[in-house]
mmCIF file of C-alpha atoms and ligand atoms in Angstrom:
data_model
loop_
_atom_site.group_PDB
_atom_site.id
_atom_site.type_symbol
_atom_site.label_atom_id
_atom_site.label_comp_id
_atom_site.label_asym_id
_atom_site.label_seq_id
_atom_site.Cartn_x
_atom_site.Cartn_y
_atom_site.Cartn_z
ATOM 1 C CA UNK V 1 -79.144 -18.026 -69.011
ATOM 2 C CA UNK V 2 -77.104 -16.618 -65.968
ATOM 3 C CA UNK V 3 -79.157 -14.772 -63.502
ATOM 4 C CA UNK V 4 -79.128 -11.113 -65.255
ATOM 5 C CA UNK V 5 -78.353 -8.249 -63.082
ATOM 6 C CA UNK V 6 -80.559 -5.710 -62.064
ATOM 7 C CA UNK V 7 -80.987 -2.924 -64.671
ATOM 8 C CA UNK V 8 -80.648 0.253 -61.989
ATOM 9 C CA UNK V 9 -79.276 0.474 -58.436
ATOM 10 C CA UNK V 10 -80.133 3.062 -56.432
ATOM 11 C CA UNK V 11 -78.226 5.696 -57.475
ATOM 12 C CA UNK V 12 -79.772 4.930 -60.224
ATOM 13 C CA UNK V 13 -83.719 5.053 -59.399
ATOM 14 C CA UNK V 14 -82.560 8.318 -56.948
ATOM 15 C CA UNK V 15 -80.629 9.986 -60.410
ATOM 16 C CA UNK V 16 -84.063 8.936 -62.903
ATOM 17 C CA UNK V 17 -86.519 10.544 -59.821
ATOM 18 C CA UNK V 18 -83.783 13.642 -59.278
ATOM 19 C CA UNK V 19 -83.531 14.011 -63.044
ATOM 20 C CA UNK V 20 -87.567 13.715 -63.783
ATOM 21 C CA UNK V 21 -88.695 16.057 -59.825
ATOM 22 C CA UNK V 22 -85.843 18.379 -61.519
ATOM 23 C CA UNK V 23 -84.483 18.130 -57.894
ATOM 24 C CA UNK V 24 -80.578 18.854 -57.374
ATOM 25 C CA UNK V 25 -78.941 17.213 -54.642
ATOM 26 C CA UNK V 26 -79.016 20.742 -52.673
ATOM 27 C CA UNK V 27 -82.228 20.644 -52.800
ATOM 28 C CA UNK V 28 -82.523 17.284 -52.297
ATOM 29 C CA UNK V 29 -80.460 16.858 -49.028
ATOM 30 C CA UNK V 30 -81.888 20.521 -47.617
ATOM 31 C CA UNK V 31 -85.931 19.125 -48.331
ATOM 32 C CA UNK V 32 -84.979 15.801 -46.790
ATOM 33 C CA UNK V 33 -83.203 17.509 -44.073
ATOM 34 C CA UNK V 34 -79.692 15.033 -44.540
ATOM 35 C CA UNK V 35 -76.274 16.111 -44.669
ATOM 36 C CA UNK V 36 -74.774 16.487 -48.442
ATOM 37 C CA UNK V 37 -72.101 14.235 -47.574
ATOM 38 C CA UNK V 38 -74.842 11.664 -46.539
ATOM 39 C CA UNK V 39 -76.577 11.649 -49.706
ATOM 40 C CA UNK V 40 -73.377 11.256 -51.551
ATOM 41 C CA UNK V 41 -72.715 7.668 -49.469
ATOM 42 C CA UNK V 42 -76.096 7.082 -49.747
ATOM 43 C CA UNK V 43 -75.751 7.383 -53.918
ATOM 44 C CA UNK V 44 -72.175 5.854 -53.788
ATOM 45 C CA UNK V 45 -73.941 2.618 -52.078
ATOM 46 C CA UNK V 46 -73.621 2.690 -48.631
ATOM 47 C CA UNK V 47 -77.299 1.730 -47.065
ATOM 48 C CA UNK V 48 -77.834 4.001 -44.734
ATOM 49 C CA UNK V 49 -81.252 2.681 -44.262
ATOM 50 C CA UNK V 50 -82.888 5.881 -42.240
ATOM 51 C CA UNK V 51 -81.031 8.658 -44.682
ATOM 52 C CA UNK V 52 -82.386 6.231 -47.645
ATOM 53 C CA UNK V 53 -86.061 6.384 -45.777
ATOM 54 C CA UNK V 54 -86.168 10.292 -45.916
ATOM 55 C CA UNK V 55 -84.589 10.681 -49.072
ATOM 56 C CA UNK V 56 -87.867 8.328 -50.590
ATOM 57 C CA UNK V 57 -90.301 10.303 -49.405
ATOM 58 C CA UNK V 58 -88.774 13.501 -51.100
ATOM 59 C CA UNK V 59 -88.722 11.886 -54.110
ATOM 60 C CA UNK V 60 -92.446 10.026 -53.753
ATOM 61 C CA UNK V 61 -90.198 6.583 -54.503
ATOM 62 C CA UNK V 62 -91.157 3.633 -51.376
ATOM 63 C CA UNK V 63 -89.234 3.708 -48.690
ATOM 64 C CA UNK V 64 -88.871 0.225 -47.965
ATOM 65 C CA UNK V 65 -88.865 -0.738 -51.732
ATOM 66 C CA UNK V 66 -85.888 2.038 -52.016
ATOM 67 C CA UNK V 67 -84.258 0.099 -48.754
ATOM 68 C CA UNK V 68 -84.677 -2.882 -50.375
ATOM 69 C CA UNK V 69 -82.643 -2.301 -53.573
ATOM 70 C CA UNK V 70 -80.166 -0.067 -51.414
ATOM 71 C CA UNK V 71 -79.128 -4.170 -49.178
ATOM 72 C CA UNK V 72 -79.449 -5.790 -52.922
ATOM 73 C CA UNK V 73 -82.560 -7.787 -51.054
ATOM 74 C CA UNK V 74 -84.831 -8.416 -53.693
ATOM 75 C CA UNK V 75 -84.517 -10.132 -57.081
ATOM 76 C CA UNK V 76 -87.880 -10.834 -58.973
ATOM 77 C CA UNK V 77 -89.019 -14.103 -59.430
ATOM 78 C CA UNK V 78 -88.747 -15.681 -62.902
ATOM 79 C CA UNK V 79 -92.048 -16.494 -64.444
ATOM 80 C CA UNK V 80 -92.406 -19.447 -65.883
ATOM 81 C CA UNK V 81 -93.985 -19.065 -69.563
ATOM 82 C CA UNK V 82 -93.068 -22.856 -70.354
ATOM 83 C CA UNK V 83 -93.322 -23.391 -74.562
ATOM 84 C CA UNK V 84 -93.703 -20.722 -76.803
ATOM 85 C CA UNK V 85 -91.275 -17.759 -75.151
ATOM 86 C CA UNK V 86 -87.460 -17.306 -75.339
ATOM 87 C CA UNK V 87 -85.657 -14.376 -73.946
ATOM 88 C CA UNK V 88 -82.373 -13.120 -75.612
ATOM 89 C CA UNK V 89 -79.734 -10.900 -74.008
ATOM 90 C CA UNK V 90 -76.741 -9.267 -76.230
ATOM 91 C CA UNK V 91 -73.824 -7.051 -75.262
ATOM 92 C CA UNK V 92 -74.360 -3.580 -76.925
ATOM 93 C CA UNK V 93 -71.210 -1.145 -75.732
ATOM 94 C CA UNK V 94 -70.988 -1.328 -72.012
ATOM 95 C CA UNK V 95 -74.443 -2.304 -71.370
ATOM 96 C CA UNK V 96 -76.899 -5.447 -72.348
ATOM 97 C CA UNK V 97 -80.368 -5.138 -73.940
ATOM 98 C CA UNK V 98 -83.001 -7.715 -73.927
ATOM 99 C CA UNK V 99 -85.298 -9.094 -77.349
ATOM 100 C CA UNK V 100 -87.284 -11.602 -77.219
ATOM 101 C CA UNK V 101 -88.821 -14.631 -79.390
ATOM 102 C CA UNK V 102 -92.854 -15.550 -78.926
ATOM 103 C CA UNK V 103 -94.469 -18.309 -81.307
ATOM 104 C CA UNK V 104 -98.051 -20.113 -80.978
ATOM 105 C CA UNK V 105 -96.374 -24.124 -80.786
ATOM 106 C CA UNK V 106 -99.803 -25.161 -82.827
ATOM 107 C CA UNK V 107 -99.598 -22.826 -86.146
ATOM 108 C CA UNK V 108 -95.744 -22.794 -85.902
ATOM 109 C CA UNK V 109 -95.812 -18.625 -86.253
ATOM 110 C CA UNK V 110 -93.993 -16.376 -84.310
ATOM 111 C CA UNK V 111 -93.286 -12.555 -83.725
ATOM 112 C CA UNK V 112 -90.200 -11.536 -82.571
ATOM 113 C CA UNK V 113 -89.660 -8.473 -80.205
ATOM 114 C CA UNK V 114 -86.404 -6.080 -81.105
ATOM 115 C CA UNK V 115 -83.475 -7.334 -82.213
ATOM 116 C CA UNK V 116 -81.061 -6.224 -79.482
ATOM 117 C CA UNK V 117 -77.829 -6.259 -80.804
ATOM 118 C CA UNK V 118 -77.474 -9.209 -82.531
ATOM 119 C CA UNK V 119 -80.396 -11.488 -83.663
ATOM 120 C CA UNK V 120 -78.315 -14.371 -84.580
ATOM 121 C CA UNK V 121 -80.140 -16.096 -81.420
ATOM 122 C CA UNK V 122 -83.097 -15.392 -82.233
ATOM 123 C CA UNK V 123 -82.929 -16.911 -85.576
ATOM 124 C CA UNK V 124 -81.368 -20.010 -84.528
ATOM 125 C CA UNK V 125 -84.284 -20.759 -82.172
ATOM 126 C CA UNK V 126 -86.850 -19.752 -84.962
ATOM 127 C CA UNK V 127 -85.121 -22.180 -87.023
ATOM 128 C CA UNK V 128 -84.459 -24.814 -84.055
ATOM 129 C CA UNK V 129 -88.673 -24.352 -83.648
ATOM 130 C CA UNK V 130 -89.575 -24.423 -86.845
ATOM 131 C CA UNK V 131 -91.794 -21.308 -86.221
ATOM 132 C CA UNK V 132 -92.702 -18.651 -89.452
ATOM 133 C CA UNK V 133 -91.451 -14.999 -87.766
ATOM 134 C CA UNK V 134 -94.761 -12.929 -89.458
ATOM 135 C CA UNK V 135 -93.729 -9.886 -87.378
ATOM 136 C CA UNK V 136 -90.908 -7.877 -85.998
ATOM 137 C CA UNK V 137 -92.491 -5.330 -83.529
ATOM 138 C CA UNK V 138 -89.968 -2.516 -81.822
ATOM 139 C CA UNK V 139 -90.505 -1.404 -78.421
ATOM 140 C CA UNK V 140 -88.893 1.934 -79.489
ATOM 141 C CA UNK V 141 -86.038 2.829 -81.959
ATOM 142 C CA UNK V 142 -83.320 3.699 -79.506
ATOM 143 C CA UNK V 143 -80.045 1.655 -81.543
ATOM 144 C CA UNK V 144 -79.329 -0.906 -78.897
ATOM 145 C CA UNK V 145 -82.846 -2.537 -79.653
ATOM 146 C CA UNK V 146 -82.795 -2.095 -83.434
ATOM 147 C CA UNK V 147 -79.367 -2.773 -83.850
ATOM 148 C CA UNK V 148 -79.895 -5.775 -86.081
ATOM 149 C CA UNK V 149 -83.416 -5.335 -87.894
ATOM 150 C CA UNK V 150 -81.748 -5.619 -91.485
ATOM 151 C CA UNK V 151 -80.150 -9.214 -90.848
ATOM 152 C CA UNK V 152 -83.546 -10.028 -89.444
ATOM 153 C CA UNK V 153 -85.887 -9.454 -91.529
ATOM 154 C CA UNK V 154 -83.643 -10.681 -94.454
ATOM 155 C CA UNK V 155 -83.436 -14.282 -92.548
ATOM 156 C CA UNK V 156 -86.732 -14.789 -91.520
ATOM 157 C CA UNK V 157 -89.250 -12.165 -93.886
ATOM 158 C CA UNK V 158 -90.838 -10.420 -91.026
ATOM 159 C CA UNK V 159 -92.770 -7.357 -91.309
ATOM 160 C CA UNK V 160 -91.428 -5.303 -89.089
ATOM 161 C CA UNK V 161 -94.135 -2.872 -87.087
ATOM 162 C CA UNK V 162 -93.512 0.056 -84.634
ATOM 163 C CA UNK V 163 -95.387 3.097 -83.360
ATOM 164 C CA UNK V 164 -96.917 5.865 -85.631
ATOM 165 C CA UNK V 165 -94.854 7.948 -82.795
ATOM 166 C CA UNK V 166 -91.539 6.488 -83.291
ATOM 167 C CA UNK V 167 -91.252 4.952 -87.055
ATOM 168 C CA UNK V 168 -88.480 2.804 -87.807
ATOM 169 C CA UNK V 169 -86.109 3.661 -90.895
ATOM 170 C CA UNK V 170 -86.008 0.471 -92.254
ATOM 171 C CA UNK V 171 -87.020 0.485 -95.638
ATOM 172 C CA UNK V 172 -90.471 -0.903 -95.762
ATOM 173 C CA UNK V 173 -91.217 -0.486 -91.924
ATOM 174 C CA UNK V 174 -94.974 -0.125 -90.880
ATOM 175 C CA UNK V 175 -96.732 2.052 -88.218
ATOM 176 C CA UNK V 176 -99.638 1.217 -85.689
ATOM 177 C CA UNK V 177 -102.115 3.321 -83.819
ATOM 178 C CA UNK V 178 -102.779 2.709 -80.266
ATOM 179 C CA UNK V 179 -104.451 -0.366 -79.134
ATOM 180 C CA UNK V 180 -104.061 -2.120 -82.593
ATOM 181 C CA UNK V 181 -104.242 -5.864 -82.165
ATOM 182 C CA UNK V 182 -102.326 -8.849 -83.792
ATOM 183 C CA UNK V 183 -102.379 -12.031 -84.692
ATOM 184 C CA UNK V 184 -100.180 -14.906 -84.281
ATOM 185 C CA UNK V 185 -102.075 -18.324 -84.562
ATOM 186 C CA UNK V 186 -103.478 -18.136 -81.450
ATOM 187 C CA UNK V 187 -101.787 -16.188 -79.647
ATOM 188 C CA UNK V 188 -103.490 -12.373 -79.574
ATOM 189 C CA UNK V 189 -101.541 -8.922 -79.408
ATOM 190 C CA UNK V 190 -102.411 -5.711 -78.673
ATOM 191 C CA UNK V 191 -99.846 -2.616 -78.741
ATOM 192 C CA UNK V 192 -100.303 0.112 -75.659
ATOM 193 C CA UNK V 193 -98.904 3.725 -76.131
ATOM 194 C CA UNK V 194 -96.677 3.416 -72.833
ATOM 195 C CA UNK V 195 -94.459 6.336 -74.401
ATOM 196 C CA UNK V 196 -92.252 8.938 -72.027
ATOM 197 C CA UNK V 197 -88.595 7.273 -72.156
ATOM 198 C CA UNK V 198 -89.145 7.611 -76.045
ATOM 199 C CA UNK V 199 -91.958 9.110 -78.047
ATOM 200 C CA UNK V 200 -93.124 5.963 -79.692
ATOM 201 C CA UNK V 201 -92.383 3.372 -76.731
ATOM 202 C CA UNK V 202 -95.045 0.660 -77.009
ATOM 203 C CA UNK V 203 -95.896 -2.131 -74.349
ATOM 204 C CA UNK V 204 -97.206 -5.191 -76.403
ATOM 205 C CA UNK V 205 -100.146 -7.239 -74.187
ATOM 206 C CA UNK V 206 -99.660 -10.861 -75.642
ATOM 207 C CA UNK V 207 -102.242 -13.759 -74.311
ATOM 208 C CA UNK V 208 -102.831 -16.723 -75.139
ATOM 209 C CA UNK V 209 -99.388 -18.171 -73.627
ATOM 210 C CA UNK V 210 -99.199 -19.975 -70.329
ATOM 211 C CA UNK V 211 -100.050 -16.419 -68.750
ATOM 212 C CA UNK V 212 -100.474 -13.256 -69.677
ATOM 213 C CA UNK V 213 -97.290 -11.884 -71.074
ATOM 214 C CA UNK V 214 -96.455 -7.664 -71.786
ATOM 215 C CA UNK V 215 -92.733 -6.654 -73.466
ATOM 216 C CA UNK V 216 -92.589 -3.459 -72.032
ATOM 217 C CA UNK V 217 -89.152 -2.495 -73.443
ATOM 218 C CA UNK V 218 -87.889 0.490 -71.479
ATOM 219 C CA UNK V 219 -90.997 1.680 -70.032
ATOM 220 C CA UNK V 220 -90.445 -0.328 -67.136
ATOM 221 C CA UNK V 221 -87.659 -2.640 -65.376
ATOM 222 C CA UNK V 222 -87.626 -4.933 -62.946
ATOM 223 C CA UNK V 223 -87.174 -2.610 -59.814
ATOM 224 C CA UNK V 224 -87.068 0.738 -62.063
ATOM 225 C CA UNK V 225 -88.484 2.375 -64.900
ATOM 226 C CA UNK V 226 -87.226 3.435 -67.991
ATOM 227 C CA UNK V 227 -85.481 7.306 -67.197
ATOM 228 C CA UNK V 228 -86.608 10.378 -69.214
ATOM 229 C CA UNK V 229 -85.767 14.052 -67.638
ATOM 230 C CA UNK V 230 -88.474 15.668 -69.763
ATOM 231 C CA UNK V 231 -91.227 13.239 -69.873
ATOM 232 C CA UNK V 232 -91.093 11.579 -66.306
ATOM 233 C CA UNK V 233 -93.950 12.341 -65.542
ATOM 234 C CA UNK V 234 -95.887 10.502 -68.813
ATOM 235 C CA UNK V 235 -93.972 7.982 -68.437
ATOM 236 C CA UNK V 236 -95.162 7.465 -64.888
ATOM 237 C CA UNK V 237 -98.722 7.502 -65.345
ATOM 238 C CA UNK V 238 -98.573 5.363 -68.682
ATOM 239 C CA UNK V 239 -97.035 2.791 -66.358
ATOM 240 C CA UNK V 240 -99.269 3.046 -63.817
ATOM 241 C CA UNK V 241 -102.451 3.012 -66.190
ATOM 242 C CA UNK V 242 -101.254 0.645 -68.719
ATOM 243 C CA UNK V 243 -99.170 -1.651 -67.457
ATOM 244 C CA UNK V 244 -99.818 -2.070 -63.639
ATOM 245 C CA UNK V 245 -103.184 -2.187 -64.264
ATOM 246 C CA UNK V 246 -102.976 -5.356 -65.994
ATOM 247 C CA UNK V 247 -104.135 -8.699 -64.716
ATOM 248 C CA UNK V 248 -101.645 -9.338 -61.552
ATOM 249 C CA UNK V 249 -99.799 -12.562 -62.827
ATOM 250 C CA UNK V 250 -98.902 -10.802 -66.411
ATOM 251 C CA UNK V 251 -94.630 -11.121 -67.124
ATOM 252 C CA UNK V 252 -93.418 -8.656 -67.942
ATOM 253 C CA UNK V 253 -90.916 -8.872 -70.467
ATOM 254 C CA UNK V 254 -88.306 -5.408 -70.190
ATOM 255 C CA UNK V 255 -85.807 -4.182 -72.289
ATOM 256 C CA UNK V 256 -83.012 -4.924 -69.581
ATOM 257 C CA UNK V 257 -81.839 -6.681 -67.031
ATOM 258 C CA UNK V 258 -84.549 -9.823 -65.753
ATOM 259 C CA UNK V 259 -88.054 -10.918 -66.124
ATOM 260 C CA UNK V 260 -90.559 -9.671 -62.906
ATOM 261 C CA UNK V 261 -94.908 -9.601 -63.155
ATOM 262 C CA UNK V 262 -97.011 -7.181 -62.123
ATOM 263 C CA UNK V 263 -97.664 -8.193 -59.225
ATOM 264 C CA UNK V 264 -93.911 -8.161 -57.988
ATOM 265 C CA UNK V 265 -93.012 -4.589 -59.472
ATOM 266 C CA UNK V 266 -96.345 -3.758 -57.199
ATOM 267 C CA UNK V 267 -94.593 -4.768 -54.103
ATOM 268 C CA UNK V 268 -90.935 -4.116 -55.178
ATOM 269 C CA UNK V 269 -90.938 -0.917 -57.301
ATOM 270 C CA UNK V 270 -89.495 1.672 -55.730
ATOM 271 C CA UNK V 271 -91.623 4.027 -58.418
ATOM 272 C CA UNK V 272 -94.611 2.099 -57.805
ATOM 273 C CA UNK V 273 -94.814 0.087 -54.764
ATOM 274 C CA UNK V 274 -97.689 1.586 -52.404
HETATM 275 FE FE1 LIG A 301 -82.705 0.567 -73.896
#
């Protein structure tokens, strides 16, 4: 797969922390004591490293993490999850959304993880694998993830799961609680309540893999988090409880743009980084 862009620049991360503070850009540039037309270049791309630096600390983002995405300086790492893991990416509109495949190679079963926009992928390497898709679980309902559940579940029979938060239409569709756990062969998953960009939005903790693996849909991205102007602030601490706190070399699998680990979004986050 090409090398996926970044989900947010950082006009981007400034508009989800502006949007979520409920801080205008008066406000903004006055608190951070720049000029207006200064935080305009600033959000139009021009790195203006120590305008970028003050503007952070308004906006409790990391300076140098904020710097960082402002040169286009960082790009995460690709874990390597070796057998047993495919990633998908499909054009929805003007935008791309990620779903992803995950099957235990010794029971040949699987779960699949949205359908972005088009599962035909994802069915061809079910099929290429040999692998029995038991479950379909949604990271949240918004339509560029769910696009394709009816073709789905029609070509491979899987149940398909989401949060007692945010149910899915599909006829047939089941809910879980928080922290309900899963079985595929060997492989072991458990569902986290990291909600805020959507009601329902649910982190799956998969193990059993080559490492610890998390889909984390739109809670987080690589470099960002998933925006939400009325619930920033949940979905800040559900991040920072539930998903930073796992074990540092867990991927993390988001619902854009590429692959990072915890241990990269602690370092490189310009929401998180300390
Ligand atoms: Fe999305």
């Amino acid at each position: 797969m090409p090398r996926l862009p970044l989900e947010d620049n950082i006009a981007d991360v400034i508009g989800k922390a502006q949007r979520g503070l409920k801080i205008n850009n008066e406000e903004l540039a006055a608190r951070a004591e720049v000029s207006r037309a200064d935080l305009a270049a600033v959000k139009a791309g021009e790195p203006i490293d120590a305008v970028i630096r003050r503007i952070a600390r308004h906006l409790h983002l990391n300076p140098t993490a904020l710097v960082e995405l402002a040169h286009d300086r960082w790009y995460p790492e690709q874990p390597e999850l070796a057998r047993g893991f495919a990633m998908f990416n499909t054009p929805f509109g003007d935008m791309t959304v990620n779903s992803y495949l995950v099957w235990d190679t010794r029971s040949k079963t699987a779960a699949a993880f949205d359908t972005g926009a088009n599962s035909d992928g994802m069915i061809d390497v079910a099929r290429a694998e040999g692998v029995r898709v038991l479950y379909l679980f949604l990271t949240h309902t918004h339509d560029d993830h769910v696009a394709d559940i009816p073709k789905f579940a029609r070509a491979t029979g899987a149940e398909v799961w989401a949060s007692e938060r945010e149910p899915s239409d599909f006829p047939g569709a089941r809910t879980f609680h928080e922290n309900a756990h899963f079985h595929v062969g060997d492989l072991a998953i458990k569902t986290l309540s990291t909600w805020g960009h959507s009601p329902g939005q649910t982190t799956y903790y998969i193990t059993g893999l080559a490492r610890p693996l998390a889909v984390v849909g739109d809670s987080l991205f690589a470099s960002s988090m998933g925006g939400s102007a009325e619930h920033y602030a949940d979905q800040y601490r559900n991040d920072v409880e539930k998903i930073l706190t796992l074990p540092r070399d867990t991927a993390l699998a988001c619902g854009h743009g590429p692959l990072t680990s915890v241990a990269q979004e602690k370092l490189h986050n310009p929401f998180f980084a300390r």
